[in-house]
Coordinates of C-alpha atoms in Angstrom, one line a residue:
Chain A
M1 CA 146.5 -60.6 2.2
T2 CA 143.1 -60.1 1.3
S3 CA 142.6 -58.7 4.9
R4 CA 145.1 -56.2 4.6
K5 CA 143.6 -55.1 1.4
L6 CA 140.5 -54.8 2.8
G7 CA 141.9 -53.0 5.7
G8 CA 143.6 -50.6 3.3
H9 CA 140.2 -49.9 1.4
F10 CA 138.5 -48.9 4.7
L11 CA 141.5 -46.6 5.7
S12 CA 141.0 -44.9 2.4
V13 CA 137.4 -44.5 2.7
M14 CA 137.7 -43.4 6.3
T15 CA 140.0 -40.5 4.9
V16 CA 137.6 -39.4 2.4
V17 CA 134.7 -39.1 4.9
I18 CA 137.0 -37.3 7.5
A19 CA 137.8 -35.0 4.8
I20 CA 134.2 -34.4 4.0
V21 CA 133.2 -33.9 7.8
V22 CA 136.0 -31.5 8.0
F23 CA 134.9 -29.5 4.9
F24 CA 131.2 -29.8 5.8
P25 CA 131.0 -26.4 7.4
I26 CA 132.2 -24.7 4.3
L27 CA 130.1 -26.7 2.2
W28 CA 127.1 -25.9 4.4
M29 CA 128.0 -22.4 4.3
V30 CA 128.2 -22.1 0.5
L31 CA 124.8 -24.0 0.2
T32 CA 123.0 -21.6 2.5
S33 CA 124.3 -18.5 0.4
F34 CA 122.1 -19.9 -2.2
K35 CA 119.0 -20.6 0.1
T36 CA 116.1 -18.1 1.1
E37 CA 116.4 -17.0 4.8
A38 CA 113.5 -19.3 5.3
D39 CA 115.1 -22.4 3.8
A40 CA 118.5 -21.6 5.6
F41 CA 116.9 -22.5 9.2
V42 CA 115.2 -25.7 8.1
Y43 CA 116.5 -28.9 10.0
P44 CA 117.6 -31.2 8.9
P45 CA 119.5 -29.0 6.7
L46 CA 117.8 -29.0 3.0
V47 CA 120.0 -30.5 0.3
V48 CA 117.6 -30.2 -2.5
F49 CA 116.1 -26.5 -2.5
Q50 CA 115.2 -23.6 -5.0
P51 CA 118.5 -22.0 -5.6
T52 CA 118.4 -18.2 -5.4
L53 CA 121.0 -15.5 -6.1
E54 CA 119.0 -13.1 -4.3
N55 CA 121.5 -13.0 -1.3
Y56 CA 124.4 -12.2 -3.4
N57 CA 122.6 -9.2 -4.8
I58 CA 121.9 -8.2 -1.5
A59 CA 125.4 -8.4 -0.1
L60 CA 126.9 -6.9 -3.1
A61 CA 124.5 -4.0 -3.1
Q62 CA 125.0 -3.4 0.5
S63 CA 126.6 0.1 0.9
G64 CA 130.2 -0.5 1.2
Y65 CA 130.7 -4.1 0.2
F66 CA 132.3 -2.9 -3.1
R67 CA 134.3 -0.3 -1.7
Q68 CA 135.8 -2.9 0.9
L69 CA 136.3 -5.3 -1.9
A70 CA 138.2 -2.8 -3.8
N71 CA 140.4 -1.7 -0.6
T72 CA 141.1 -5.4 -0.1
L73 CA 142.0 -5.6 -3.6
A74 CA 144.1 -2.5 -3.8
I75 CA 146.0 -2.9 -0.6
T76 CA 146.6 -6.9 -1.3
G77 CA 148.0 -6.2 -4.7
F78 CA 150.3 -3.1 -4.1
S79 CA 151.9 -4.5 -0.8
T80 CA 152.7 -7.7 -2.6
A81 CA 154.0 -5.9 -5.6
V82 CA 156.1 -3.6 -3.7
A83 CA 157.2 -6.5 -1.5
L84 CA 158.6 -8.3 -4.6
L85 CA 160.3 -5.4 -5.9
L86 CA 162.2 -5.0 -2.7
G87 CA 162.3 -8.6 -1.7
V88 CA 163.2 -10.4 -4.7
P89 CA 166.4 -8.4 -5.4
A90 CA 167.4 -8.7 -1.7
A91 CA 166.9 -12.7 -2.1
Y92 CA 169.3 -12.4 -4.9
T93 CA 172.1 -10.8 -3.2
L94 CA 171.6 -13.2 -0.2
A95 CA 171.6 -16.3 -2.2
F96 CA 174.4 -15.5 -4.7
H97 CA 176.6 -13.0 -3.0
P98 CA 176.5 -14.1 0.6
T99 CA 178.8 -12.4 3.1
K100 CA 179.7 -13.6 6.6
R101 CA 176.8 -11.6 7.9
S102 CA 174.1 -13.1 5.5
N103 CA 173.2 -15.8 7.5
F104 CA 172.8 -13.5 10.7
T105 CA 170.7 -11.1 8.2
L106 CA 168.6 -13.8 7.1
M107 CA 167.7 -14.8 10.7
W108 CA 166.9 -11.1 11.6
I109 CA 164.7 -10.8 8.4
M110 CA 162.7 -13.9 9.8
S111 CA 162.5 -12.4 13.3
T112 CA 160.8 -9.4 12.0
R113 CA 158.1 -11.6 10.7
M114 CA 157.7 -13.2 14.0
L115 CA 157.2 -9.7 15.7
P116 CA 153.8 -10.1 17.3
P117 CA 151.6 -7.3 15.7
V118 CA 150.0 -6.3 19.4
G119 CA 153.9 -5.6 20.3
V120 CA 153.7 -2.7 17.9
I121 CA 150.1 -1.9 17.4
V122 CA 150.0 1.1 20.0
P123 CA 153.2 3.2 18.4
L124 CA 151.7 2.2 14.9
Y125 CA 148.3 3.7 15.8
V126 CA 150.1 6.9 17.4
I127 CA 152.3 7.4 14.5
F128 CA 149.5 6.7 12.0
Q129 CA 147.3 9.4 13.6
N130 CA 150.3 11.8 13.7
L131 CA 151.2 11.3 10.2
D132 CA 147.6 11.1 8.7
L133 CA 148.2 7.5 7.7
F134 CA 145.4 6.4 9.7
D135 CA 142.5 4.9 7.6
T136 CA 144.4 5.2 4.4
H137 CA 145.4 2.9 1.7
F138 CA 148.8 4.1 1.8
G139 CA 149.3 3.3 5.4
M140 CA 148.0 -0.2 5.1
I141 CA 150.0 -0.9 2.1
L142 CA 153.4 0.5 4.1
L143 CA 152.5 -2.1 6.7
Y144 CA 151.4 -5.2 4.7
T145 CA 154.6 -4.7 2.6
A146 CA 156.6 -5.0 5.8
M147 CA 154.4 -8.1 6.6
N148 CA 155.1 -9.6 3.2
L149 CA 158.8 -8.6 2.7
P150 CA 160.4 -11.5 5.1
L151 CA 158.2 -14.0 3.4
V152 CA 159.3 -12.8 -0.2
I153 CA 163.0 -12.8 0.7
W154 CA 162.8 -16.3 2.9
M155 CA 160.9 -17.9 -0.1
M156 CA 163.0 -16.6 -3.0
H157 CA 166.0 -17.2 -1.1
S158 CA 164.9 -20.9 -1.0
F159 CA 163.7 -21.0 -4.6
L160 CA 167.0 -18.9 -5.9
S161 CA 169.1 -21.2 -3.9
D162 CA 168.2 -24.1 -6.2
I163 CA 169.6 -22.4 -9.4
P164 CA 173.3 -23.3 -10.2
Y165 CA 175.5 -20.2 -9.7
E166 CA 177.4 -21.3 -12.7
I167 CA 174.5 -20.2 -15.2
L168 CA 174.5 -16.6 -13.6
E169 CA 178.4 -16.6 -13.8
A170 CA 178.6 -17.6 -17.6
S171 CA 176.2 -14.8 -18.5
Q172 CA 178.0 -12.2 -16.4
I173 CA 181.2 -13.1 -18.2
D174 CA 179.1 -12.7 -21.5
G175 CA 178.5 -9.2 -20.1
V176 CA 174.8 -8.9 -19.3
T177 CA 173.5 -6.0 -17.2
L178 CA 171.9 -6.8 -14.0
I179 CA 168.4 -6.1 -15.6
Q180 CA 168.9 -8.4 -18.3
E181 CA 170.2 -11.1 -15.8
F182 CA 166.7 -10.6 -13.7
R183 CA 164.5 -10.6 -17.0
Y184 CA 166.2 -13.4 -18.9
I185 CA 167.5 -15.7 -16.1
I186 CA 166.3 -15.4 -12.8
V187 CA 162.7 -14.6 -13.3
P188 CA 162.2 -17.4 -15.9
L189 CA 164.0 -19.8 -13.9
A190 CA 162.3 -18.9 -10.7
L191 CA 158.8 -18.5 -11.9
P192 CA 157.2 -21.3 -10.4
G193 CA 158.8 -19.9 -6.9
L194 CA 157.6 -16.5 -7.8
M195 CA 154.0 -17.5 -8.3
A196 CA 153.9 -19.5 -5.1
T197 CA 155.3 -16.5 -3.2
I198 CA 152.6 -14.3 -4.7
L199 CA 149.8 -16.3 -3.9
L200 CA 151.2 -16.8 -0.3
C201 CA 151.5 -13.0 0.1
F202 CA 147.9 -12.7 -1.3
I203 CA 146.6 -15.1 1.2
F204 CA 148.1 -13.7 4.2
T205 CA 147.3 -10.0 3.4
W206 CA 143.7 -11.0 2.2
N207 CA 142.9 -12.7 5.1
E208 CA 144.6 -10.1 7.9
F209 CA 142.1 -8.6 10.5
F210 CA 144.2 -7.4 13.4
L211 CA 146.1 -4.3 11.9
A212 CA 143.3 -3.5 9.5
F213 CA 140.7 -3.7 12.4
N214 CA 142.7 -1.3 14.5
L215 CA 144.0 1.0 12.1
T216 CA 141.1 1.7 9.6
I217 CA 137.5 2.7 10.0
T218 CA 135.6 3.1 6.8
K219 CA 137.7 4.7 4.1
A220 CA 140.6 1.9 3.8
A221 CA 138.7 -1.0 5.8
P222 CA 139.2 -4.4 4.0
L223 CA 136.7 -7.1 3.7
S224 CA 138.2 -9.0 7.1
V225 CA 136.8 -6.0 8.9
F226 CA 133.5 -5.9 7.0
I227 CA 133.0 -9.6 7.7
A228 CA 133.7 -9.4 11.6
S229 CA 130.5 -7.0 11.8
F230 CA 128.5 -9.9 11.5
K231 CA 129.5 -10.8 15.1
T232 CA 126.3 -9.2 16.4
S233 CA 122.6 -10.3 16.0
E234 CA 122.9 -9.4 12.4
G235 CA 124.4 -12.9 12.0
L236 CA 121.1 -14.2 12.2
F237 CA 120.5 -13.5 8.5
W238 CA 122.3 -16.6 7.6
A239 CA 121.8 -16.6 3.9
K240 CA 123.1 -13.1 3.3
M241 CA 125.9 -13.7 5.7
S242 CA 126.8 -17.0 4.1
A243 CA 126.9 -15.0 0.7
A244 CA 129.1 -12.5 1.7
A245 CA 131.4 -14.7 3.6
T246 CA 131.5 -16.9 0.5
I247 CA 132.5 -14.4 -1.9
T248 CA 135.1 -13.0 0.8
A249 CA 136.7 -16.2 1.4
L250 CA 136.7 -17.6 -2.3
P251 CA 139.6 -16.0 -3.7
V252 CA 142.1 -17.2 -1.0
V253 CA 140.8 -20.7 -1.0
I254 CA 141.4 -20.7 -4.9
A255 CA 144.9 -19.2 -4.4
G256 CA 145.7 -21.8 -1.9
W257 CA 144.2 -24.8 -3.8
V258 CA 146.3 -23.8 -6.8
S259 CA 149.5 -23.2 -4.6
Q260 CA 149.1 -26.1 -2.1
N261 CA 152.2 -27.9 -3.3
S262 CA 154.4 -25.0 -2.4
L263 CA 152.4 -24.0 0.5
V264 CA 154.4 -25.7 3.2
R265 CA 157.8 -24.3 1.8
G266 CA 156.4 -20.7 2.2
L267 CA 154.7 -21.4 5.7
T268 CA 158.0 -22.9 7.2
A269 CA 160.1 -20.0 5.6
G270 CA 161.6 -22.7 3.4
A271 CA 162.8 -24.9 6.5
V272 CA 160.4 -27.7 5.2
K273 CA 160.1 -28.3 1.3
Chain B
M1 CA 189.3 -19.9 -11.6
S2 CA 185.6 -19.2 -10.8
T3 CA 186.2 -19.9 -7.2
L4 CA 189.0 -17.5 -6.9
Q5 CA 186.9 -14.8 -8.5
N6 CA 184.2 -15.7 -6.0
S7 CA 186.1 -15.4 -3.1
A8 CA 187.8 -12.3 -4.0
P9 CA 185.5 -10.4 -6.3
T10 CA 187.2 -7.0 -5.7
T11 CA 190.3 -8.3 -7.3
G12 CA 188.7 -10.0 -10.1
T13 CA 189.3 -8.6 -13.5
A14 CA 186.6 -10.4 -15.7
R15 CA 183.8 -8.6 -14.0
P16 CA 183.8 -4.9 -13.5
P17 CA 183.8 -4.0 -9.9
N18 CA 181.1 -1.5 -10.0
R19 CA 178.7 -4.0 -11.5
S20 CA 179.6 -6.7 -8.6
Y21 CA 179.4 -3.8 -6.1
L22 CA 175.5 -3.3 -7.3
R23 CA 175.0 -7.2 -7.1
Q24 CA 176.1 -7.3 -3.5
K25 CA 174.3 -4.4 -2.2
L26 CA 170.6 -5.5 -3.5
A27 CA 169.5 -6.6 0.0
R28 CA 170.0 -3.0 1.5
P29 CA 166.6 -1.3 0.7
A30 CA 164.7 -4.3 2.0
I31 CA 166.8 -4.2 5.3
L32 CA 166.2 -0.6 5.6
Y33 CA 162.8 -1.0 4.9
L34 CA 162.3 -3.6 7.5
I35 CA 164.3 -1.4 10.2
V36 CA 162.1 1.6 9.5
L37 CA 158.6 -0.4 9.6
T38 CA 159.4 -2.9 12.3
Q39 CA 162.2 -2.0 14.6
I40 CA 161.6 1.8 15.3
P41 CA 157.9 1.0 16.4
V42 CA 159.6 -1.7 18.9
V43 CA 161.5 1.2 20.2
F44 CA 158.6 3.6 20.5
T45 CA 156.8 0.6 22.4
L46 CA 159.6 0.5 25.2
I47 CA 159.7 4.3 25.2
Y48 CA 155.9 4.4 25.9
S49 CA 156.2 1.5 28.2
F50 CA 157.8 3.7 31.0
S51 CA 155.1 6.3 30.7
N52 CA 151.7 6.4 32.1
W53 CA 150.5 8.0 29.0
N54 CA 146.6 7.5 28.5
L55 CA 144.7 9.0 25.6
L56 CA 141.9 9.9 27.9
R57 CA 143.9 12.0 30.0
P58 CA 146.8 13.0 28.1
D59 CA 147.8 16.1 30.4
R60 CA 148.7 14.0 33.2
T61 CA 151.4 12.0 31.2
R62 CA 154.7 11.6 33.1
F63 CA 157.8 9.2 33.4
V64 CA 156.8 6.2 35.7
A65 CA 160.0 4.0 35.3
F66 CA 159.0 0.3 35.8
Q67 CA 155.7 0.9 37.2
N68 CA 153.7 -0.6 34.2
F69 CA 156.0 -3.7 34.4
V70 CA 155.3 -4.0 38.1
D71 CA 151.8 -3.9 37.3
F72 CA 152.0 -6.8 35.1
F73 CA 153.0 -8.9 37.9
T74 CA 150.7 -7.4 40.5
N75 CA 147.5 -7.0 38.4
P76 CA 144.8 -9.4 39.9
D77 CA 143.3 -10.6 36.5
M78 CA 147.2 -11.5 35.3
P79 CA 147.2 -15.1 36.7
V80 CA 144.0 -15.8 34.8
I81 CA 145.1 -14.2 31.5
I82 CA 148.5 -16.1 31.6
R83 CA 146.3 -19.3 32.3
N84 CA 144.1 -18.5 29.3
T85 CA 147.0 -18.0 27.2
L86 CA 148.7 -21.0 28.0
V87 CA 145.6 -23.2 28.0
F88 CA 144.5 -21.6 24.5
S89 CA 147.7 -22.0 22.7
L90 CA 148.9 -25.4 24.3
S91 CA 145.6 -27.2 23.7
I92 CA 145.3 -25.9 20.2
V93 CA 149.0 -27.1 19.2
M94 CA 148.5 -30.3 21.0
F95 CA 144.8 -31.0 19.2
S96 CA 146.3 -29.9 16.0
L97 CA 149.6 -32.1 16.3
I98 CA 147.4 -35.3 16.9
F99 CA 144.8 -34.5 14.4
G100 CA 147.3 -33.6 12.0
M101 CA 149.4 -36.5 12.6
M102 CA 146.6 -38.9 12.1
L103 CA 145.5 -37.1 8.9
A104 CA 149.1 -36.9 7.5
L105 CA 149.5 -40.9 8.1
L106 CA 146.0 -41.5 6.5
L107 CA 147.2 -39.3 3.5
N108 CA 150.6 -40.6 3.2
R109 CA 149.1 -43.5 1.1
Q110 CA 148.0 -44.2 -2.5
F111 CA 144.5 -44.2 -3.3
R112 CA 141.7 -42.8 -5.5
G113 CA 140.5 -39.5 -4.1
R114 CA 143.6 -38.8 -2.1
G115 CA 144.0 -35.6 -4.0
I116 CA 140.5 -34.2 -3.3
A117 CA 140.8 -35.4 0.3
R118 CA 143.9 -33.3 0.7
T119 CA 142.4 -30.2 -0.8
L120 CA 139.2 -30.4 1.3
L121 CA 141.5 -30.9 4.2
I122 CA 143.5 -27.9 3.7
T123 CA 140.8 -25.6 3.2
P124 CA 139.9 -24.4 6.7
F125 CA 143.3 -23.1 7.0
L126 CA 142.7 -20.9 3.9
I127 CA 139.2 -19.7 5.0
M128 CA 139.5 -16.1 6.1
P129 CA 139.8 -16.2 10.1
T130 CA 136.7 -13.7 10.7
V131 CA 134.5 -15.9 8.3
S132 CA 135.5 -19.0 10.0
A133 CA 134.6 -17.1 13.4
V134 CA 131.2 -15.8 12.2
M135 CA 130.3 -18.9 10.5
W136 CA 131.1 -21.2 13.7
K137 CA 129.4 -18.9 16.1
N138 CA 126.2 -18.2 14.3
M139 CA 125.9 -21.2 12.1
L140 CA 127.1 -24.1 14.4
F141 CA 127.2 -22.9 17.9
N142 CA 124.0 -20.9 17.9
P143 CA 121.8 -22.6 20.6
A144 CA 118.5 -22.1 19.0
F145 CA 119.3 -22.6 15.3
G146 CA 122.7 -23.7 15.3
L147 CA 123.5 -27.1 13.4
I148 CA 125.3 -28.6 16.5
S149 CA 122.7 -28.0 18.8
S150 CA 119.7 -29.0 16.1
F151 CA 121.6 -32.2 15.7
L152 CA 122.0 -32.9 19.5
V153 CA 118.2 -32.1 20.0
S154 CA 116.9 -34.4 17.3
V155 CA 118.9 -37.1 18.9
G156 CA 117.3 -36.5 22.2
G157 CA 120.4 -34.6 23.4
P158 CA 120.5 -31.4 25.5
R159 CA 120.5 -27.9 23.8
I160 CA 123.7 -26.4 24.5
D161 CA 124.6 -22.7 24.4
W162 CA 128.3 -23.5 23.4
I163 CA 129.9 -20.0 23.3
N164 CA 128.4 -18.9 26.6
T165 CA 128.8 -22.1 28.6
Y166 CA 132.1 -23.2 27.2
P167 CA 133.7 -20.1 25.8
M168 CA 137.2 -21.3 25.8
F169 CA 136.3 -24.8 24.3
S170 CA 134.5 -23.3 21.6
I171 CA 137.2 -20.9 20.8
I172 CA 139.6 -24.0 20.8
V173 CA 137.4 -26.0 18.4
I174 CA 137.5 -23.1 15.9
V175 CA 141.1 -22.5 15.7
T176 CA 142.1 -26.1 16.1
W177 CA 139.9 -26.8 13.2
E178 CA 141.7 -23.9 11.3
W179 CA 145.2 -24.8 12.3
T180 CA 145.0 -28.7 11.9
P181 CA 145.8 -28.5 8.2
F182 CA 149.0 -26.4 8.9
M183 CA 150.5 -29.1 11.1
M184 CA 149.1 -31.8 8.7
L185 CA 150.9 -30.3 5.7
I186 CA 154.2 -30.1 7.6
L187 CA 154.0 -33.6 8.8
L188 CA 153.0 -35.0 5.4
A189 CA 156.0 -33.3 3.8
G190 CA 158.1 -35.1 6.6
L191 CA 156.4 -38.5 5.9
Q192 CA 157.1 -38.2 2.3
S193 CA 160.7 -37.8 2.9
L194 CA 160.7 -41.0 4.8
S195 CA 161.9 -43.7 2.6
Q196 CA 159.8 -46.5 2.2
E197 CA 162.3 -49.1 2.5
Y198 CA 162.9 -48.5 6.2
I199 CA 159.5 -49.4 6.9
E200 CA 159.4 -52.3 4.8
A201 CA 162.9 -53.7 6.3
A202 CA 161.2 -52.9 9.6
Q203 CA 158.3 -55.1 8.8
I204 CA 160.4 -57.9 7.5
D205 CA 161.8 -58.0 10.9
G206 CA 158.2 -58.4 12.4
A207 CA 157.8 -54.9 13.6
G208 CA 153.9 -54.2 14.3
P209 CA 152.6 -50.6 12.9
I210 CA 152.7 -49.4 16.5
E211 CA 156.3 -50.1 16.7
I212 CA 157.1 -48.7 13.4
F213 CA 155.3 -45.5 14.4
L214 CA 157.3 -45.2 17.4
Y215 CA 160.7 -46.1 16.5
I216 CA 160.9 -45.2 13.0
I217 CA 158.1 -42.6 12.1
V218 CA 158.2 -40.5 15.1
P219 CA 162.1 -40.1 15.1
H220 CA 162.2 -39.4 11.5
L221 CA 159.6 -36.8 12.1
R222 CA 161.0 -34.9 15.0
R223 CA 162.6 -31.9 13.4
Y224 CA 159.3 -31.6 11.4
I225 CA 157.2 -31.6 14.4
E226 CA 159.4 -29.1 16.4
I227 CA 159.1 -26.8 13.5
G228 CA 155.4 -27.1 13.1
V229 CA 154.8 -26.7 16.9
L230 CA 157.1 -23.8 17.3
L231 CA 155.6 -21.8 14.0
E232 CA 152.2 -22.8 15.4
V233 CA 152.9 -21.5 18.9
L234 CA 153.9 -18.2 17.2
F235 CA 150.9 -17.8 15.1
V236 CA 148.3 -19.0 17.7
L237 CA 149.8 -16.7 20.4
N238 CA 148.8 -13.7 17.7
I239 CA 145.3 -14.9 17.2
F240 CA 142.6 -12.2 17.8
G241 CA 140.0 -12.0 15.2
E242 CA 138.6 -15.3 16.5
I243 CA 138.2 -14.3 20.2
F244 CA 136.9 -10.7 19.1
V245 CA 134.1 -12.2 16.9
T246 CA 133.0 -15.1 19.4
T247 CA 133.6 -13.7 22.9
T248 CA 135.2 -10.5 22.8
G249 CA 137.4 -11.9 25.6
G250 CA 134.4 -12.8 27.9
P251 CA 132.4 -13.7 29.7
A252 CA 134.5 -11.3 32.1
I253 CA 138.1 -12.3 31.2
D254 CA 137.2 -15.9 30.8
T255 CA 138.7 -15.8 27.2
T256 CA 141.4 -12.9 27.3
T257 CA 144.5 -14.0 26.3
L258 CA 147.7 -11.8 26.7
T259 CA 147.2 -10.5 23.0
F260 CA 143.5 -9.9 23.4
D261 CA 144.2 -8.0 26.8
I262 CA 146.9 -5.8 25.3
Y263 CA 144.4 -5.0 22.7
K264 CA 141.7 -4.2 25.6
E265 CA 144.4 -2.3 27.4
A266 CA 145.1 -0.1 24.3
F267 CA 141.7 0.5 22.5
L268 CA 139.0 0.0 25.2
R269 CA 140.9 1.9 28.2
W270 CA 143.2 3.7 25.9
N271 CA 146.1 3.0 28.4
I272 CA 149.0 3.5 26.0
G273 CA 151.6 3.3 28.8
R274 CA 150.6 -0.1 30.4
S275 CA 149.8 -1.7 26.8
S276 CA 153.0 -1.1 25.7
A277 CA 154.6 -2.6 28.6
Y278 CA 152.6 -5.8 28.1
G279 CA 153.4 -5.5 24.5
V280 CA 157.2 -5.8 25.3
F281 CA 156.5 -8.9 27.0
A282 CA 154.6 -10.4 24.2
V283 CA 157.7 -9.2 22.1
I284 CA 160.2 -11.1 24.3
L285 CA 158.0 -14.1 24.4
A286 CA 157.7 -14.3 20.6
N287 CA 161.6 -13.7 20.5
I288 CA 162.5 -16.6 22.6
V289 CA 160.2 -19.0 20.4
T290 CA 161.7 -17.7 17.3
I291 CA 165.4 -18.2 18.4
V292 CA 164.5 -21.8 19.3
F293 CA 162.9 -22.0 15.8
L294 CA 165.9 -20.4 14.2
R295 CA 168.2 -22.7 16.1
I296 CA 166.3 -25.9 15.0
T297 CA 166.0 -24.8 11.3
R298 CA 169.9 -23.8 10.9
S299 CA 171.1 -27.1 12.5
G300 CA 168.7 -28.8 10.0
T301 CA 170.0 -27.2 7.0
Q302 CA 173.7 -27.7 8.0
Q303 CA 172.8 -31.5 8.6
N304 CA 171.6 -31.3 5.0
K305 CA 174.4 -29.7 3.7
E306 CA 177.0 -32.3 5.4
A307 CA 174.7 -35.2 4.1
A308 CA 175.0 -33.8 0.5

């Protein structure tokens, strides 16, 4: 009995140790962002050091960082909002007024999400060049909305299906309008699901690189493209690179931590709850 | 009464028909949007794939029938690219399945610090892929200053230039680190849906941990493993940023996957026709995996409905 208890404690300690090892590169990056460039290269890594905000000042003052931050915020925000406006009503119809084709429609919607970006990048590039959408916020918002829309529909379909139809039916007999139904019944009841959906859209859009890299240059380039520029020797300024990388990654990390309980449902399109 | 109205809403008198009509058609804008933004580009890809359009020599563009598709099979680089794609995606999925399973089993117990451990463990999945790539490349894999080299040298080991000596292995390490949390979360959800009573009953019958794992846990997790593996295959096949940042597909074509080759064909050689043809293969491949995925998830929901 006691040996089993001891074994249990050992496993618990091991889990925490593994978690710290896995997390260590991130922790180290965050610590490095507060060091001077000289301290950043000291081995063994300094744990106690004089912290400085200098790197953040430099990273943020760097020409373009704020613009690319603004680009990322605008593109992420608008594409998530439009995807919700189109996707939540679609999920409503598919969940509460299904037809024979609804199942197929849902699967087709899923397949659009699984479309490999490399399969469409060439025509997108050509079309964007011809329609003056290349390197514009509008073009990126159009695309990211299409990327987020299947996610919104599948997730909201999964969450709305948990709402008993009788509630809607009762209110419809009382004569509520569609707008009222959404405002006073659907949105309040599905609010946790809605929040989780928003956070997932935010995570995917913020981190997206392939489309942004090929369809923007400077004017509408988001932070993922900016960070990739550290691939060259510039990356030897560890402290500055770490500062830029830390503030770029932080919003999504927080969003993910907050939404970790519904992360699985969103990632598997509701197949796993 | 209510079911009657449901099945035949147009004949129901309790609800004005026009209101019901609107409620039934709300999926149309979204479907239309997805058709325009995702299906039309695929049609264009197909059209381009039959031409030799090169943006550097647009004046020579003509219809070449299946030449680009034939090139796919006769291209001397293609066996290497296919092998890279297989090694890359299969090893990442396999490693993240093994590590994800171990971590999920460890996390599926009650102990102090469990929440924090889980939060730390999912973080690599949330970090922006290009951030992960520049961080691993510069701060961990760098031969002169990187943490791994510094550590190895300090204990008397060799100084290894990871990215140049073992390029594919290095990228697999980075992406496995990023994607293990994904598998872990899916398997953990599966483990939490397994009733503890089965395991206790097996223990009473004298089953050891290995027998319980093989004969109770794995069969229960089968659907979760299938979903996790198929989704991860779909995502990993599309990986671009990590390869671009670390090796740009090199040295030579040693880390060029199909995705990365299509990019090079399109945006380094501006060969629109050929990259479109290769893109068609990528779409077909993804569709096959998606169909298998949808089959599994749909049979799963039907089982659930029957059980309920």
